[in-house]
Short mmCIF file of C-alpha atoms in Angstrom, two decimals:
data_model
loop_
_atom_site.label_atom_id
_atom_site.label_comp_id
_atom_site.label_asym_id
_atom_site.label_seq_id
_atom_site.Cartn_x
_atom_site.Cartn_y
_atom_site.Cartn_z
CA UNK A 1 -28.82 -53.39 -141.99
CA UNK A 2 -31.54 -52.55 -144.45
CA UNK A 3 -31.16 -49.90 -147.10
CA UNK A 4 -33.63 -47.04 -147.33
CA UNK A 5 -36.62 -47.80 -149.51
CA UNK A 6 -35.91 -47.13 -153.18
CA UNK A 7 -32.12 -47.06 -152.94
CA UNK A 8 -29.58 -49.54 -154.25
CA UNK A 9 -26.60 -48.12 -152.38
CA UNK A 10 -26.20 -47.13 -148.75
CA UNK A 11 -22.64 -46.34 -147.69
CA UNK A 12 -21.57 -45.18 -144.27
CA UNK A 13 -17.89 -44.35 -144.73
CA UNK A 14 -17.28 -43.95 -141.01
CA UNK A 15 -18.70 -47.43 -140.37
CA UNK A 16 -16.62 -48.91 -143.18
CA UNK A 17 -13.50 -47.34 -141.68
CA UNK A 18 -14.42 -48.55 -138.18
CA UNK A 19 -14.90 -52.14 -139.33
CA UNK A 20 -11.78 -52.06 -141.49
CA UNK A 21 -9.69 -50.71 -138.62
CA UNK A 22 -11.16 -53.31 -136.26
CA UNK A 23 -10.29 -56.11 -138.68
CA UNK A 24 -6.69 -54.91 -138.98
CA UNK A 25 -6.28 -54.42 -135.23
CA UNK A 26 -7.86 -57.78 -134.37
CA UNK A 27 -5.63 -59.57 -136.86
CA UNK A 28 -2.54 -57.79 -135.49
CA UNK A 29 -3.50 -58.68 -131.91
CA UNK A 30 -4.01 -62.30 -132.93
CA UNK A 31 -0.61 -62.39 -134.62
CA UNK A 32 1.00 -61.08 -131.44
CA UNK A 33 -0.77 -63.73 -129.36
CA UNK A 34 0.20 -66.48 -131.78
CA UNK A 35 3.84 -65.45 -131.59
CA UNK A 36 3.76 -65.56 -127.79
CA UNK A 37 2.00 -68.92 -127.80
CA UNK A 38 4.54 -70.33 -130.25
CA UNK A 39 7.33 -69.41 -127.83
CA UNK A 40 5.45 -70.96 -124.90
CA UNK A 41 4.58 -74.18 -126.72
CA UNK A 42 8.11 -74.56 -128.07
CA UNK A 43 9.52 -74.13 -124.57
CA UNK A 44 7.05 -76.67 -123.18
CA UNK A 45 8.09 -79.29 -125.72
CA UNK A 46 11.84 -78.88 -125.09
CA UNK A 47 13.82 -80.90 -122.51
CA UNK A 48 13.00 -79.62 -119.00
CA UNK A 49 10.05 -77.74 -120.50
CA UNK A 50 7.29 -79.81 -118.96
CA UNK A 51 6.20 -82.03 -121.84
CA UNK A 52 9.25 -83.49 -123.49
CA UNK A 53 9.04 -86.78 -125.34
CA UNK A 54 12.24 -87.64 -127.19
CA UNK A 55 10.53 -88.80 -130.40
CA UNK A 56 7.20 -87.00 -130.23
CA UNK A 57 8.12 -83.49 -129.07
CA UNK A 58 10.00 -82.53 -132.26
CA UNK A 59 7.03 -83.68 -134.35
CA UNK A 60 4.61 -81.80 -132.12
CA UNK A 61 6.76 -78.67 -132.37
CA UNK A 62 6.80 -78.94 -136.16
CA UNK A 63 3.03 -79.48 -136.28
CA UNK A 64 2.41 -76.50 -134.03
CA UNK A 65 4.73 -74.35 -136.15
CA UNK A 66 2.78 -75.33 -139.26
CA UNK A 67 -0.50 -74.51 -137.54
CA UNK A 68 0.80 -71.15 -136.36
CA UNK A 69 2.13 -70.33 -139.84
CA UNK A 70 -1.26 -71.16 -141.33
CA UNK A 71 -3.08 -68.98 -138.79
CA UNK A 72 -0.63 -66.15 -139.38
CA UNK A 73 -1.36 -66.31 -143.11
CA UNK A 74 -5.06 -66.17 -142.30
CA UNK A 75 -4.48 -62.98 -140.29
CA UNK A 76 -2.67 -61.42 -143.26
CA UNK A 77 -5.66 -62.40 -145.41
CA UNK A 78 -8.02 -60.67 -142.97
CA UNK A 79 -5.95 -57.50 -143.24
CA UNK A 80 -5.98 -57.76 -147.03
CA UNK A 81 -9.74 -58.31 -147.02
CA UNK A 82 -10.17 -55.12 -145.00
CA UNK A 83 -8.39 -53.34 -147.84
CA UNK A 84 -11.25 -54.42 -150.10
CA UNK A 85 -13.64 -52.26 -148.11
CA UNK A 86 -11.35 -49.29 -148.55
CA UNK A 87 -11.06 -49.89 -152.28
CA UNK A 88 -14.85 -49.91 -152.61
CA UNK A 89 -15.16 -46.63 -150.69
CA UNK A 90 -12.33 -45.09 -152.68
CA UNK A 91 -13.97 -46.14 -155.94
CA UNK A 92 -17.23 -44.57 -154.82
CA UNK A 93 -15.42 -41.36 -153.92
CA UNK A 94 -13.71 -41.40 -157.31
CA UNK A 95 -17.09 -41.70 -159.01
CA UNK A 96 -18.19 -38.68 -157.01
CA UNK A 97 -15.29 -36.62 -158.32
CA UNK A 98 -12.69 -37.12 -155.59
CA UNK A 99 -9.37 -38.63 -156.58
CA UNK A 100 -8.40 -41.05 -153.81
CA UNK A 101 -5.36 -43.35 -153.72
CA UNK A 102 -5.95 -46.98 -152.73
CA UNK A 103 -4.66 -48.05 -149.29
CA UNK A 104 -1.26 -49.65 -148.95
CA UNK A 105 -1.55 -53.46 -148.94
CA UNK A 106 -1.00 -55.36 -145.70
CA UNK A 107 1.83 -57.86 -146.03
CA UNK A 108 2.58 -58.61 -142.39
#
């Protein structure tokens, strides 16, 4: 997007909100999918699950848990990053005379 000629700031609050909401929803959807996949993979790697190897399956389960935890943290970071957009908009509104509280942080 290009800014109008001669301006340093071009803010579309509705677009900011749309993108912020999309980031939060996409991260939440991903977290839900990761949780379901964790259950499926754990079941697969258990005895009678379809891919059980006495020595290897516990290590694979642990590795997958670590991966899932890392991805879950990344989704929390995406939600927190979306808060940054809201803070910028709120600061701009504050400069324009409106007192706006910052959004609640995303922790989950």
